[in-house]
mmCIF file of C-alpha atoms in Angstrom:
data_model
loop_
_atom_site.group_PDB
_atom_site.id
_atom_site.type_symbol
_atom_site.label_atom_id
_atom_site.label_comp_id
_atom_site.label_asym_id
_atom_site.label_seq_id
_atom_site.Cartn_x
_atom_site.Cartn_y
_atom_site.Cartn_z
ATOM 1 C CA UNK Q 1 95.966 91.870 102.606
ATOM 2 C CA UNK Q 2 95.805 93.880 105.825
ATOM 3 C CA UNK Q 3 98.484 96.545 106.031
ATOM 4 C CA UNK Q 4 99.174 96.726 102.314
ATOM 5 C CA UNK Q 5 98.904 100.156 100.686
ATOM 6 C CA UNK Q 6 95.930 100.690 98.381
ATOM 7 C CA UNK Q 7 95.815 102.756 95.195
ATOM 8 C CA UNK Q 8 92.591 103.766 93.512
ATOM 9 C CA UNK Q 9 93.193 104.316 89.814
ATOM 10 C CA UNK Q 10 91.874 107.675 88.654
ATOM 11 C CA UNK Q 11 93.370 108.131 85.187
ATOM 12 C CA UNK Q 12 92.343 106.733 81.838
ATOM 13 C CA UNK Q 13 95.203 108.267 79.862
ATOM 14 C CA UNK Q 14 98.784 109.451 80.300
ATOM 15 C CA UNK Q 15 100.755 111.757 78.013
ATOM 16 C CA UNK Q 16 104.544 111.542 77.976
ATOM 17 C CA UNK Q 17 106.591 114.251 76.275
ATOM 18 C CA UNK Q 18 110.353 114.333 75.925
ATOM 19 C CA UNK Q 19 113.081 116.547 74.529
ATOM 20 C CA UNK Q 20 114.789 114.645 71.720
ATOM 21 C CA UNK Q 21 118.576 114.422 71.424
ATOM 22 C CA UNK Q 22 119.859 114.442 67.842
ATOM 23 C CA UNK Q 23 122.998 112.677 66.756
ATOM 24 C CA UNK Q 24 126.084 114.310 65.280
ATOM 25 C CA UNK Q 25 127.582 114.341 61.801
ATOM 26 C CA UNK Q 26 125.925 111.574 59.740
ATOM 27 C CA UNK Q 27 123.371 111.102 62.525
ATOM 28 C CA UNK Q 28 122.326 114.753 62.687
ATOM 29 C CA UNK Q 29 118.846 113.885 61.430
ATOM 30 C CA UNK Q 30 118.387 110.953 63.799
ATOM 31 C CA UNK Q 31 116.895 110.992 67.300
ATOM 32 C CA UNK Q 32 119.443 109.040 69.344
ATOM 33 C CA UNK Q 33 117.889 109.577 72.747
ATOM 34 C CA UNK Q 34 115.853 111.818 75.029
ATOM 35 C CA UNK Q 35 116.670 114.153 77.873
ATOM 36 C CA UNK Q 36 115.591 112.605 81.211
ATOM 37 C CA UNK Q 37 111.800 112.692 81.593
ATOM 38 C CA UNK Q 38 110.705 113.208 85.209
ATOM 39 C CA UNK Q 39 107.010 114.075 84.857
ATOM 40 C CA UNK Q 40 103.981 113.109 82.767
ATOM 41 C CA UNK Q 41 100.571 114.655 82.107
ATOM 42 C CA UNK Q 42 97.867 112.502 83.648
ATOM 43 C CA UNK Q 43 94.471 114.007 84.526
ATOM 44 C CA UNK Q 44 93.188 112.419 87.725
ATOM 45 C CA UNK Q 45 96.390 110.434 88.149
ATOM 46 C CA UNK Q 46 97.053 108.876 91.549
ATOM 47 C CA UNK Q 47 100.371 107.932 93.107
ATOM 48 C CA UNK Q 48 101.063 104.274 92.351
ATOM 49 C CA UNK Q 49 99.194 104.034 89.037
ATOM 50 C CA UNK Q 50 101.050 102.148 86.299
ATOM 51 C CA UNK Q 51 101.270 102.577 82.519
ATOM 52 C CA UNK Q 52 103.079 100.599 79.838
ATOM 53 C CA UNK Q 53 104.960 102.568 77.179
ATOM 54 C CA UNK Q 54 104.668 101.211 73.643
ATOM 55 C CA UNK Q 55 107.964 100.543 71.895
ATOM 56 C CA UNK Q 56 110.078 101.232 74.969
ATOM 57 C CA UNK Q 57 112.091 98.414 76.577
ATOM 58 C CA UNK Q 58 114.141 98.176 79.767
ATOM 59 C CA UNK Q 59 117.916 98.547 79.891
ATOM 60 C CA UNK Q 60 119.084 96.543 82.925
ATOM 61 C CA UNK Q 61 121.414 97.750 85.680
ATOM 62 C CA UNK Q 62 124.382 96.331 83.774
ATOM 63 C CA UNK Q 63 123.551 98.477 80.740
ATOM 64 C CA UNK Q 64 122.217 95.588 78.671
ATOM 65 C CA UNK Q 65 119.039 96.009 76.571
ATOM 66 C CA UNK Q 66 116.258 93.540 77.415
ATOM 67 C CA UNK Q 67 112.910 92.588 75.876
ATOM 68 C CA UNK Q 68 111.024 93.658 79.002
ATOM 69 C CA UNK Q 69 108.386 96.327 78.356
ATOM 70 C CA UNK Q 70 109.053 99.623 80.123
ATOM 71 C CA UNK Q 71 106.496 100.565 82.769
ATOM 72 C CA UNK Q 72 105.897 104.023 84.227
ATOM 73 C CA UNK Q 73 104.588 104.256 87.802
ATOM 74 C CA UNK Q 74 103.340 107.605 89.110
ATOM 75 C CA UNK Q 75 105.182 108.783 92.223
ATOM 76 C CA UNK Q 76 102.755 111.624 92.999
ATOM 77 C CA UNK Q 77 99.124 112.541 92.542
ATOM 78 C CA UNK Q 78 98.271 114.873 89.673
ATOM 79 C CA UNK Q 79 98.733 118.553 90.546
ATOM 80 C CA UNK Q 80 96.606 121.485 89.397
ATOM 81 C CA UNK Q 81 98.228 121.238 85.961
ATOM 82 C CA UNK Q 82 97.612 117.470 85.749
ATOM 83 C CA UNK Q 83 101.342 116.805 86.148
ATOM 84 C CA UNK Q 84 102.563 113.685 87.974
ATOM 85 C CA UNK Q 85 106.155 112.923 88.902
ATOM 86 C CA UNK Q 86 107.804 109.662 87.848
ATOM 87 C CA UNK Q 87 111.177 107.985 88.197
ATOM 88 C CA UNK Q 88 113.316 109.436 85.377
ATOM 89 C CA UNK Q 89 113.041 107.849 81.937
ATOM 90 C CA UNK Q 90 116.459 107.922 80.234
ATOM 91 C CA UNK Q 91 115.825 106.517 76.790
ATOM 92 C CA UNK Q 92 118.405 105.727 74.120
ATOM 93 C CA UNK Q 93 118.221 104.514 70.555
ATOM 94 C CA UNK Q 94 119.540 100.971 70.204
ATOM 95 C CA UNK Q 95 120.289 100.502 66.514
ATOM 96 C CA UNK Q 96 122.889 100.846 63.806
ATOM 97 C CA UNK Q 97 122.238 103.896 61.626
ATOM 98 C CA UNK Q 98 124.407 104.760 58.615
ATOM 99 C CA UNK Q 99 126.953 102.231 59.840
ATOM 100 C CA UNK Q 100 127.136 103.797 63.316
ATOM 101 C CA UNK Q 101 126.067 101.785 66.368
ATOM 102 C CA UNK Q 102 124.018 103.796 68.864
ATOM 103 C CA UNK Q 103 123.047 102.230 72.209
ATOM 104 C CA UNK Q 104 124.262 104.299 75.145
ATOM 105 C CA UNK Q 105 122.997 107.878 75.238
ATOM 106 C CA UNK Q 106 122.749 109.462 78.696
ATOM 107 C CA UNK Q 107 123.201 106.453 81.009
ATOM 108 C CA UNK Q 108 119.960 104.861 79.755
ATOM 109 C CA UNK Q 109 117.435 102.776 81.621
ATOM 110 C CA UNK Q 110 115.273 102.298 78.505
ATOM 111 C CA UNK Q 111 115.805 101.754 74.794
ATOM 112 C CA UNK Q 112 113.890 102.054 71.532
ATOM 113 C CA UNK Q 113 114.559 101.141 67.903
ATOM 114 C CA UNK Q 114 114.198 103.030 64.631
ATOM 115 C CA UNK Q 115 110.463 102.249 64.417
ATOM 116 C CA UNK Q 116 109.776 104.269 67.582
ATOM 117 C CA UNK Q 117 107.480 107.189 66.855
ATOM 118 C CA UNK Q 118 107.006 108.968 70.169
ATOM 119 C CA UNK Q 119 105.785 107.976 73.610
ATOM 120 C CA UNK Q 120 102.392 106.287 73.891
ATOM 121 C CA UNK Q 121 101.257 105.126 77.335
ATOM 122 C CA UNK Q 122 98.518 102.604 78.102
ATOM 123 C CA UNK Q 123 96.963 102.273 81.602
ATOM 124 C CA UNK Q 124 97.623 98.915 83.279
ATOM 125 C CA UNK Q 125 94.970 99.555 85.966
ATOM 126 C CA UNK Q 126 91.253 100.112 85.465
ATOM 127 C CA UNK Q 127 90.190 103.664 86.256
ATOM 128 C CA UNK Q 128 87.910 103.757 89.308
ATOM 129 C CA UNK Q 129 89.119 100.401 90.663
ATOM 130 C CA UNK Q 130 91.183 99.917 93.814
ATOM 131 C CA UNK Q 131 94.271 97.710 94.086
ATOM 132 C CA UNK Q 132 96.467 96.389 96.855
ATOM 133 C CA UNK Q 133 100.112 97.180 96.088
ATOM 134 C CA UNK Q 134 103.156 95.134 97.054
ATOM 135 C CA UNK Q 135 106.853 95.557 96.281
ATOM 136 C CA UNK Q 136 109.484 92.816 96.128
ATOM 137 C CA UNK Q 137 113.167 93.825 95.964
ATOM 138 C CA UNK Q 138 116.394 91.941 95.456
ATOM 139 C CA UNK Q 139 118.214 91.312 98.707
ATOM 140 C CA UNK Q 140 121.047 93.702 97.818
ATOM 141 C CA UNK Q 141 118.881 96.288 96.018
ATOM 142 C CA UNK Q 142 119.149 98.748 98.915
ATOM 143 C CA UNK Q 143 122.568 100.330 99.347
ATOM 144 C CA UNK Q 144 123.271 100.328 103.101
ATOM 145 C CA UNK Q 145 126.259 101.293 105.207
ATOM 146 C CA UNK Q 146 126.870 101.790 108.927
ATOM 147 C CA UNK Q 147 129.536 103.676 110.874
ATOM 148 C CA UNK Q 148 130.198 104.888 114.416
ATOM 149 C CA UNK Q 149 130.710 108.289 116.015
ATOM 150 C CA UNK Q 150 133.906 109.218 117.834
ATOM 151 C CA UNK Q 151 134.134 108.330 121.524
ATOM 152 C CA UNK Q 152 132.799 110.869 124.022
ATOM 153 C CA UNK Q 153 135.578 112.241 126.269
ATOM 154 C CA UNK Q 154 135.499 110.734 129.730
ATOM 155 C CA UNK Q 155 133.048 107.995 128.784
ATOM 156 C CA UNK Q 156 133.191 104.217 128.618
ATOM 157 C CA UNK Q 157 132.433 103.025 125.093
ATOM 158 C CA UNK Q 158 131.593 99.712 123.471
ATOM 159 C CA UNK Q 159 130.290 98.715 120.046
ATOM 160 C CA UNK Q 160 128.388 95.629 118.955
ATOM 161 C CA UNK Q 161 127.733 94.691 115.319
ATOM 162 C CA UNK Q 162 124.892 92.344 114.372
ATOM 163 C CA UNK Q 163 124.061 91.466 110.755
ATOM 164 C CA UNK Q 164 126.089 94.415 109.512
ATOM 165 C CA UNK Q 165 124.434 96.974 111.799
ATOM 166 C CA UNK Q 166 126.638 98.597 114.461
ATOM 167 C CA UNK Q 167 125.251 99.918 117.750
ATOM 168 C CA UNK Q 168 127.525 101.954 119.988
ATOM 169 C CA UNK Q 169 126.971 102.430 123.730
ATOM 170 C CA UNK Q 170 128.567 105.311 125.619
ATOM 171 C CA UNK Q 171 128.277 105.536 129.423
ATOM 172 C CA UNK Q 172 129.240 108.719 131.205
ATOM 173 C CA UNK Q 173 128.565 110.401 134.538
ATOM 174 C CA UNK Q 174 127.155 113.655 135.854
ATOM 175 C CA UNK Q 175 129.368 114.321 138.847
ATOM 176 C CA UNK Q 176 127.384 117.356 139.955
ATOM 177 C CA UNK Q 177 124.157 115.384 140.385
ATOM 178 C CA UNK Q 178 125.766 111.980 140.897
ATOM 179 C CA UNK Q 179 123.933 110.404 137.975
ATOM 180 C CA UNK Q 180 125.042 107.993 135.278
ATOM 181 C CA UNK Q 181 123.813 108.250 131.685
ATOM 182 C CA UNK Q 182 123.876 105.796 128.793
ATOM 183 C CA UNK Q 183 123.725 106.893 125.173
ATOM 184 C CA UNK Q 184 123.053 104.512 122.229
ATOM 185 C CA UNK Q 185 123.984 105.476 118.658
ATOM 186 C CA UNK Q 186 123.163 103.563 115.490
ATOM 187 C CA UNK Q 187 124.058 105.854 112.584
ATOM 188 C CA UNK Q 188 123.566 104.515 109.055
ATOM 189 C CA UNK Q 189 123.242 105.578 105.463
ATOM 190 C CA UNK Q 190 120.871 104.055 102.915
ATOM 191 C CA UNK Q 191 120.467 104.539 99.183
ATOM 192 C CA UNK Q 192 117.226 104.429 97.227
ATOM 193 C CA UNK Q 193 116.963 101.092 95.372
ATOM 194 C CA UNK Q 194 117.078 101.089 91.591
ATOM 195 C CA UNK Q 195 113.543 100.545 90.277
ATOM 196 C CA UNK Q 196 114.918 97.906 87.900
ATOM 197 C CA UNK Q 197 115.830 95.723 90.864
ATOM 198 C CA UNK Q 198 112.327 95.429 92.206
ATOM 199 C CA UNK Q 199 108.932 94.132 91.125
ATOM 200 C CA UNK Q 200 105.566 95.747 91.884
ATOM 201 C CA UNK Q 201 102.445 93.617 92.326
ATOM 202 C CA UNK Q 202 98.866 94.882 91.964
ATOM 203 C CA UNK Q 203 95.929 92.842 93.291
ATOM 204 C CA UNK Q 204 92.447 94.131 92.519
ATOM 205 C CA UNK Q 205 90.507 94.765 95.705
#
């Protein structure tokens, strides 16, 4: 387990509050979703702690509802106000109400049904215990792209691409001091992987 990050659970409870979105017309009295939730209240919470949310299920990256329980993982330690940041929860109602199908409010990553009665989180780690943490991602979960800079005037340039990564070499001279210089560039852009395309493993220390 050497080299793996370690999280020591410090919270025994987590409170999740959200701003409800009401439907329109015949659905005016129905909560059809919630504004994105980006923080929770969690006294003693530590980055990496996990909580299951009762009645909330995952919507996959293709927008399809699943039976997988929704899990919240803290992305920061609790601040002075006991607030911890999380990856946004974008929850939608998935049900037919008064003959109207509701299942896609606010680009959801989670869904609930008509029996849902507010957010209730249960710790998945034992407070006071330490855990090794590992993450496994799909091969294409990370959005990655590479490109090359324009050629330097008066230089000799070549580019090699290996496994989708381009490295450019520019060689140019300093005539005043009679020196030759080589510059290597490997510019790239990467996107943060969607949390739904990865799995997190906790092993009690």
